[in-house]
Coordinates of C-alpha atoms in Angstrom, one line a residue:
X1 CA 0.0 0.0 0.0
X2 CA 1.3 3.4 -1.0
X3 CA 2.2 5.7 1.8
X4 CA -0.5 8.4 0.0
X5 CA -3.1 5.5 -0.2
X6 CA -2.4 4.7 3.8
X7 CA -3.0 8.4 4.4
X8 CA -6.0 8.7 2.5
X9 CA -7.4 5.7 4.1
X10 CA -6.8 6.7 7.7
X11 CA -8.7 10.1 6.6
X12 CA -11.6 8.5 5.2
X13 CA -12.8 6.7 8.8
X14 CA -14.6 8.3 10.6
X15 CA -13.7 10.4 13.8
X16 CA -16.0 11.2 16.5
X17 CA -15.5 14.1 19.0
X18 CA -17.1 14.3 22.1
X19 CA -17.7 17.2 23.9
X20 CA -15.7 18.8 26.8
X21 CA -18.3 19.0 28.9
X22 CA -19.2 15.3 28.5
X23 CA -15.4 14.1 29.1
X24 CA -15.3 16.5 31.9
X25 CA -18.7 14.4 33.7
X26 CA -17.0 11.0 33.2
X27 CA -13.6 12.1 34.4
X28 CA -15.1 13.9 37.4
X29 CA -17.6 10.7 38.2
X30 CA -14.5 8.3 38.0
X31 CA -12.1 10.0 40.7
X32 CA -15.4 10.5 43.0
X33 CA -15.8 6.7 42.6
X34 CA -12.0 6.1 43.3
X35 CA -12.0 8.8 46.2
X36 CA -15.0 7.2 47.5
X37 CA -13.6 3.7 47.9
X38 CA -10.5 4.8 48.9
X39 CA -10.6 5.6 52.9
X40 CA -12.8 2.4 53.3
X41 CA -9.4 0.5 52.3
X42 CA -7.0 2.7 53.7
X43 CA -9.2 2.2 57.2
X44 CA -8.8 -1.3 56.6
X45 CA -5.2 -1.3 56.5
X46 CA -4.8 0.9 58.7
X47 CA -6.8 -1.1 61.4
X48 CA -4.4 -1.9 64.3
X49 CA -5.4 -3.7 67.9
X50 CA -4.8 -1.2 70.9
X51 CA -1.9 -2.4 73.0
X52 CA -2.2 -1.4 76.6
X53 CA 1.2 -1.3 78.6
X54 CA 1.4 -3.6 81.7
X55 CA 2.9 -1.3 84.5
X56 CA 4.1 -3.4 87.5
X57 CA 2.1 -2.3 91.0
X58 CA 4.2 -4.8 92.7
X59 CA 6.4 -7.8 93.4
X60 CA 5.4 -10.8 94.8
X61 CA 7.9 -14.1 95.1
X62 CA 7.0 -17.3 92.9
X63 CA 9.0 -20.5 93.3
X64 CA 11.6 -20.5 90.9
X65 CA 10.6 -24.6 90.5
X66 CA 7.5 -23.9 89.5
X67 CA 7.0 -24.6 85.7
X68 CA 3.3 -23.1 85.4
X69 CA 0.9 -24.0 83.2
X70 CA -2.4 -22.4 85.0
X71 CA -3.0 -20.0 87.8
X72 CA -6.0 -18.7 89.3
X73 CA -7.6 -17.4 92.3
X74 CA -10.1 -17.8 94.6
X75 CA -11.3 -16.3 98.3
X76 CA -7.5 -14.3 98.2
X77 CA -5.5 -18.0 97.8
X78 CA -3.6 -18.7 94.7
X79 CA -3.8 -22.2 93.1
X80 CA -1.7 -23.2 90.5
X81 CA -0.9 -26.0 88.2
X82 CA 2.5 -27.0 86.9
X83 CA 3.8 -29.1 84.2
X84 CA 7.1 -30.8 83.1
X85 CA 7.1 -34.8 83.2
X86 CA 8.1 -36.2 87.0
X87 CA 7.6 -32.4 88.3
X88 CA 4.0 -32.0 87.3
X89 CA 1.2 -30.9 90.4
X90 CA -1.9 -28.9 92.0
X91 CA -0.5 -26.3 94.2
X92 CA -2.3 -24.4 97.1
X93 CA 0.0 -21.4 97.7
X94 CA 0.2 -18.1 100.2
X95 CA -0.2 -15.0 97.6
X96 CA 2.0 -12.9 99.5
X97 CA 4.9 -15.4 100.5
X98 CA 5.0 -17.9 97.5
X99 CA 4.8 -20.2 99.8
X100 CA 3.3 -24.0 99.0
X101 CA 0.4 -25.0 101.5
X102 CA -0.4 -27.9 100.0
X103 CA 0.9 -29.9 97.2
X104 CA -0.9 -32.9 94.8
X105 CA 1.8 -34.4 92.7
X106 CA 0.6 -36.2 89.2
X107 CA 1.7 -39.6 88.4
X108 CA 5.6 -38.9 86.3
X109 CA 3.9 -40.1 82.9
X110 CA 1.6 -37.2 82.8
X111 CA 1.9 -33.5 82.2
X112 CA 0.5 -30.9 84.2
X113 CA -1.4 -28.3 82.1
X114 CA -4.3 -25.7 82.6
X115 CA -6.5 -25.2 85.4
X116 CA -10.0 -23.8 86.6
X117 CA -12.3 -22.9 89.3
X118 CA -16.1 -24.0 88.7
X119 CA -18.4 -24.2 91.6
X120 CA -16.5 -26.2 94.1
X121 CA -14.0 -27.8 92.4
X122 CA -10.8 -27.1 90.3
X123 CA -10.2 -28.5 86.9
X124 CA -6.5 -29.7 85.6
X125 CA -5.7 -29.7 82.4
X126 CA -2.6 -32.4 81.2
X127 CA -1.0 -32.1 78.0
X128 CA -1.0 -35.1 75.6
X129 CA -2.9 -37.7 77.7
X130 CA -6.8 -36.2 77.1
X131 CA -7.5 -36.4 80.8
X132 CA -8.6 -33.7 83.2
X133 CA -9.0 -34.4 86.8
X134 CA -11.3 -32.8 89.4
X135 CA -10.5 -31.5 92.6
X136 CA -12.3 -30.6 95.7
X137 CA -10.8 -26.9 95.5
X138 CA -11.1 -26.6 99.7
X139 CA -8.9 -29.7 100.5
X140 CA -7.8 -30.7 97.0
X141 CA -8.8 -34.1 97.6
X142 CA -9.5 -36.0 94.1
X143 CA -13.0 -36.3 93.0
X144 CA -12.7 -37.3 89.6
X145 CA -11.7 -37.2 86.5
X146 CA -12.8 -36.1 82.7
X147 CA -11.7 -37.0 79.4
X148 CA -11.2 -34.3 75.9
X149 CA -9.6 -34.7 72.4
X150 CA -6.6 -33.6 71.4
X151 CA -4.0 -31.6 73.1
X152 CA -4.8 -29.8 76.7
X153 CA -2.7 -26.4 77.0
X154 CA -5.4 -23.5 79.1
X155 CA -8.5 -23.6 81.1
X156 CA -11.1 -21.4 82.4
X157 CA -14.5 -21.0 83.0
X158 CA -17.2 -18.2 82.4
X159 CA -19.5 -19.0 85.6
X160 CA -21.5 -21.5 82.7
X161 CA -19.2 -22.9 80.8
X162 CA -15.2 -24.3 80.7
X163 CA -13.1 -22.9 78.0
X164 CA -10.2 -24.7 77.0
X165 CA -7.6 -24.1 74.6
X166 CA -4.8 -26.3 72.7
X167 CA -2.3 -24.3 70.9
X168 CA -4.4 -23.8 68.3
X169 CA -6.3 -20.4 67.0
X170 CA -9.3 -22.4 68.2
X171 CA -10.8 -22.2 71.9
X172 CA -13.5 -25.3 72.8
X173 CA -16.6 -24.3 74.9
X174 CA -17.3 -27.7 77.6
X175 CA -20.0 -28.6 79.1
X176 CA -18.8 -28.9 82.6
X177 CA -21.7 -31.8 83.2
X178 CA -20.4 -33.4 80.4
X179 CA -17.6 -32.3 79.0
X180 CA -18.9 -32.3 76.0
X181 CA -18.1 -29.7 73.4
X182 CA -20.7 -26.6 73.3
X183 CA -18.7 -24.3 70.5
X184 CA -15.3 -23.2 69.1
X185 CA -14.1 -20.0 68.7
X186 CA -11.4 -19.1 66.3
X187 CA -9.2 -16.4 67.6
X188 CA -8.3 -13.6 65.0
X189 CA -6.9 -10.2 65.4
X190 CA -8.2 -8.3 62.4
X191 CA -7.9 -10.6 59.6
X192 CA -4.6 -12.7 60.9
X193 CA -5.4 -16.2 63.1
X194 CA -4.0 -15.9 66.2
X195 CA -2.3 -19.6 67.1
X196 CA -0.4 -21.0 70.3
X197 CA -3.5 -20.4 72.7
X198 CA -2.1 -20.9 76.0
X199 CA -3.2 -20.3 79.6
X200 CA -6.5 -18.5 79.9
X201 CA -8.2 -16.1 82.2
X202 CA -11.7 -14.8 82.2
X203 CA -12.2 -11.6 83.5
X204 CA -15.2 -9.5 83.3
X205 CA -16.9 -10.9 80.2
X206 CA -13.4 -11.1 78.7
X207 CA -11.1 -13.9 78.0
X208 CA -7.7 -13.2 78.5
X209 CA -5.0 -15.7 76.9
X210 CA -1.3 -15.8 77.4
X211 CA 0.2 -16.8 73.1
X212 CA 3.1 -19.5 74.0
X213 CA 6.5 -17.7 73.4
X214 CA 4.9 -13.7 73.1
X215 CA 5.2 -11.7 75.7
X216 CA 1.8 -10.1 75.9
X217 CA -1.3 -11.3 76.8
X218 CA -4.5 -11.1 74.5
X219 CA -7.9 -9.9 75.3
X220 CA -10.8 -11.5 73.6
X221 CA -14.5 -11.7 73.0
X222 CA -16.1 -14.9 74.2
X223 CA -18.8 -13.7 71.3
X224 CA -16.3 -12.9 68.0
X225 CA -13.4 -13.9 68.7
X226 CA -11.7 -10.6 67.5
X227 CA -8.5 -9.9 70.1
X228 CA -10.3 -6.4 71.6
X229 CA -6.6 -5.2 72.8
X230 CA -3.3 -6.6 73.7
X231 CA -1.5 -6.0 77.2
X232 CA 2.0 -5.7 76.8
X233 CA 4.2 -7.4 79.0
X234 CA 7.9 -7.2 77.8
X235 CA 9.1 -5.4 80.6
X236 CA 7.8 -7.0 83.3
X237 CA 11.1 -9.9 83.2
X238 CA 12.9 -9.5 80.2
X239 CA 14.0 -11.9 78.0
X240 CA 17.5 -11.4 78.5
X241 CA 16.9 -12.1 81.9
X242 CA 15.0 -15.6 82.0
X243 CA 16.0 -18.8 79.2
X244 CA 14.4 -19.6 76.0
X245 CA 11.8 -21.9 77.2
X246 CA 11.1 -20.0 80.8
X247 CA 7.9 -18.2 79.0
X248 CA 5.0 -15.6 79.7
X249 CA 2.6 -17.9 81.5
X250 CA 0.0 -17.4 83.7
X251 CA -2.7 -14.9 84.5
X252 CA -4.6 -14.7 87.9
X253 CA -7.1 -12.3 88.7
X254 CA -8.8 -11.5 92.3
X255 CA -12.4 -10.9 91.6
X256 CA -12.9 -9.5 95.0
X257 CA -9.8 -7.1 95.1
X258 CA -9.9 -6.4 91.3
X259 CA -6.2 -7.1 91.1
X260 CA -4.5 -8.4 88.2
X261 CA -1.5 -11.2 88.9
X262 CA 1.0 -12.5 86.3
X263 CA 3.8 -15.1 86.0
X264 CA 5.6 -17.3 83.9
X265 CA 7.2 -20.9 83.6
X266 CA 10.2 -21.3 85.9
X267 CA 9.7 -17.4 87.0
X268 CA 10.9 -16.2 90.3
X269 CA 8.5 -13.3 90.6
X270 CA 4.4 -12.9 90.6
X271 CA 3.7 -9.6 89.5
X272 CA 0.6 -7.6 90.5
X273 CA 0.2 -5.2 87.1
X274 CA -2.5 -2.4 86.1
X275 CA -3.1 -1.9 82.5
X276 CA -1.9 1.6 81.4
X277 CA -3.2 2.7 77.9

């Protein structure tokens, strides 16, 4: 085709012009529509949990032995339950001295895991063996026992219920009758999965859960799911001061004082703590 003939051809089709004003609409309606979706997605990126500082009220001593895997307490007395083959037990102890008042020790093939108050009894957790037992929480005597699938890491209880996690993102409801399951909640903050569920605490419609190996604690709806905040506990022992395995573990709170208590595995100190936001 001759270059005359090409240019002749591209004049002959037809051009169609629209008018400014008509470009100016559709230009103008497109950025509205971009402008308009955009701070809906920038708010969702931009979503972040609330992290609340934990600021040390005071310094209470924990045996150093103690490897815990659930605290709690009840009428001012701390009871906790610690794990580690051939070291695993119940514990009564005196809040303000550490000191053990009484002492159940588990048979060395089983490991000590989470524990909770419902009604008159306390509920242990162990790890691998998918058996609880049940105690008589005034003399510890044993009462019973209860049996679960899969893995045993926290327990707690809403005033209805038993919670129980194990290490997953998921937390199991129990029937404490039964111990049948009731529901599952998956744990998510924003859109992640929180995993490693770990000793829980349930505190005024909250459930509070230590994450194994993070040093801060997470606050959840027993409704959602959604972690509400995040406490922040990296300064209470350091990780410089404490080994690898020696982790955040362990959240007691005194209903009748309002006072927040918080430990670890292997930790020498109990620490009273306020949340500071």
């Amino acid at each position: 085709m001759s270059e005359q003939h090409h240019r002749s051809t591209w004049l002959a089709r037809p051009r169609v012009f629209l008018p400014a004003a008509l470009v100016l609409i559709v230009v103008t309606t497109l950025i509205g529509a971009v402008l308009a979706f955009e701070p809906q997605v920038t708010q969702q990126v931009r979503r972040t949990t609330p992290v609340i500082t934990a600021e040390i009220v005071r310094e209470l001593p924990h045996d150093k032995g103690a490897f815990c895997q659930g605290l709690l307490i009840h009428d001012g007395v701390l009871y906790e339950s610690t794990g580690l083959y051939g070291e695993s037990s119940l514990r009564r102890v005196d809040l303000e001295t550490g000191g053990v008042k009484k002492i159940r020790r588990l048979d060395n093939r089983l490991f000590g895991e989470g524990l909770a108050s419902h009604g008159e009894h306390l509920y242990q957790l162990t790890w691998k063996a998918g058996v609880g037992f049940i105690y008589d929480r005034k003399t510890l005597n044993y009462v019973g026992r209860f049996r679960y699938r899969g893995e045993g890491w926290g327990l707690t209880s809403d005033g209805k219920q038993l919670i129980l996690s194990n290490g997953s993102s998921t937390l199991q409801f129990l029937d404490p009758k039964n111990f049948r399951v009731t529901g599952n909640l998956t744990v998510r903050d924003g859109n992640r999965i929180v995993n490693n569920l770990n000793e829980l605490e349930f505190i005024d419609d909250v459930i509070y859960a230590n994450v194994w190996f993070e040093d801060r604690i997470a606050m959840i709806s027993p409704e959602t799911g959604e972690v509400l905040s995040w406490i922040d506990c990296s300064e209470l022992l350091p990780a410089e001061h404490r080994r690898e395995e020696e982790v955040l573990n362990g959240i007691a709170y005194d209903k009748v004082q309002k006072r927040l208590y918080i430990t670890g595995k292997n930790w020498p100190k109990l620490f009273e703590i306020r949340v500071v936001e």
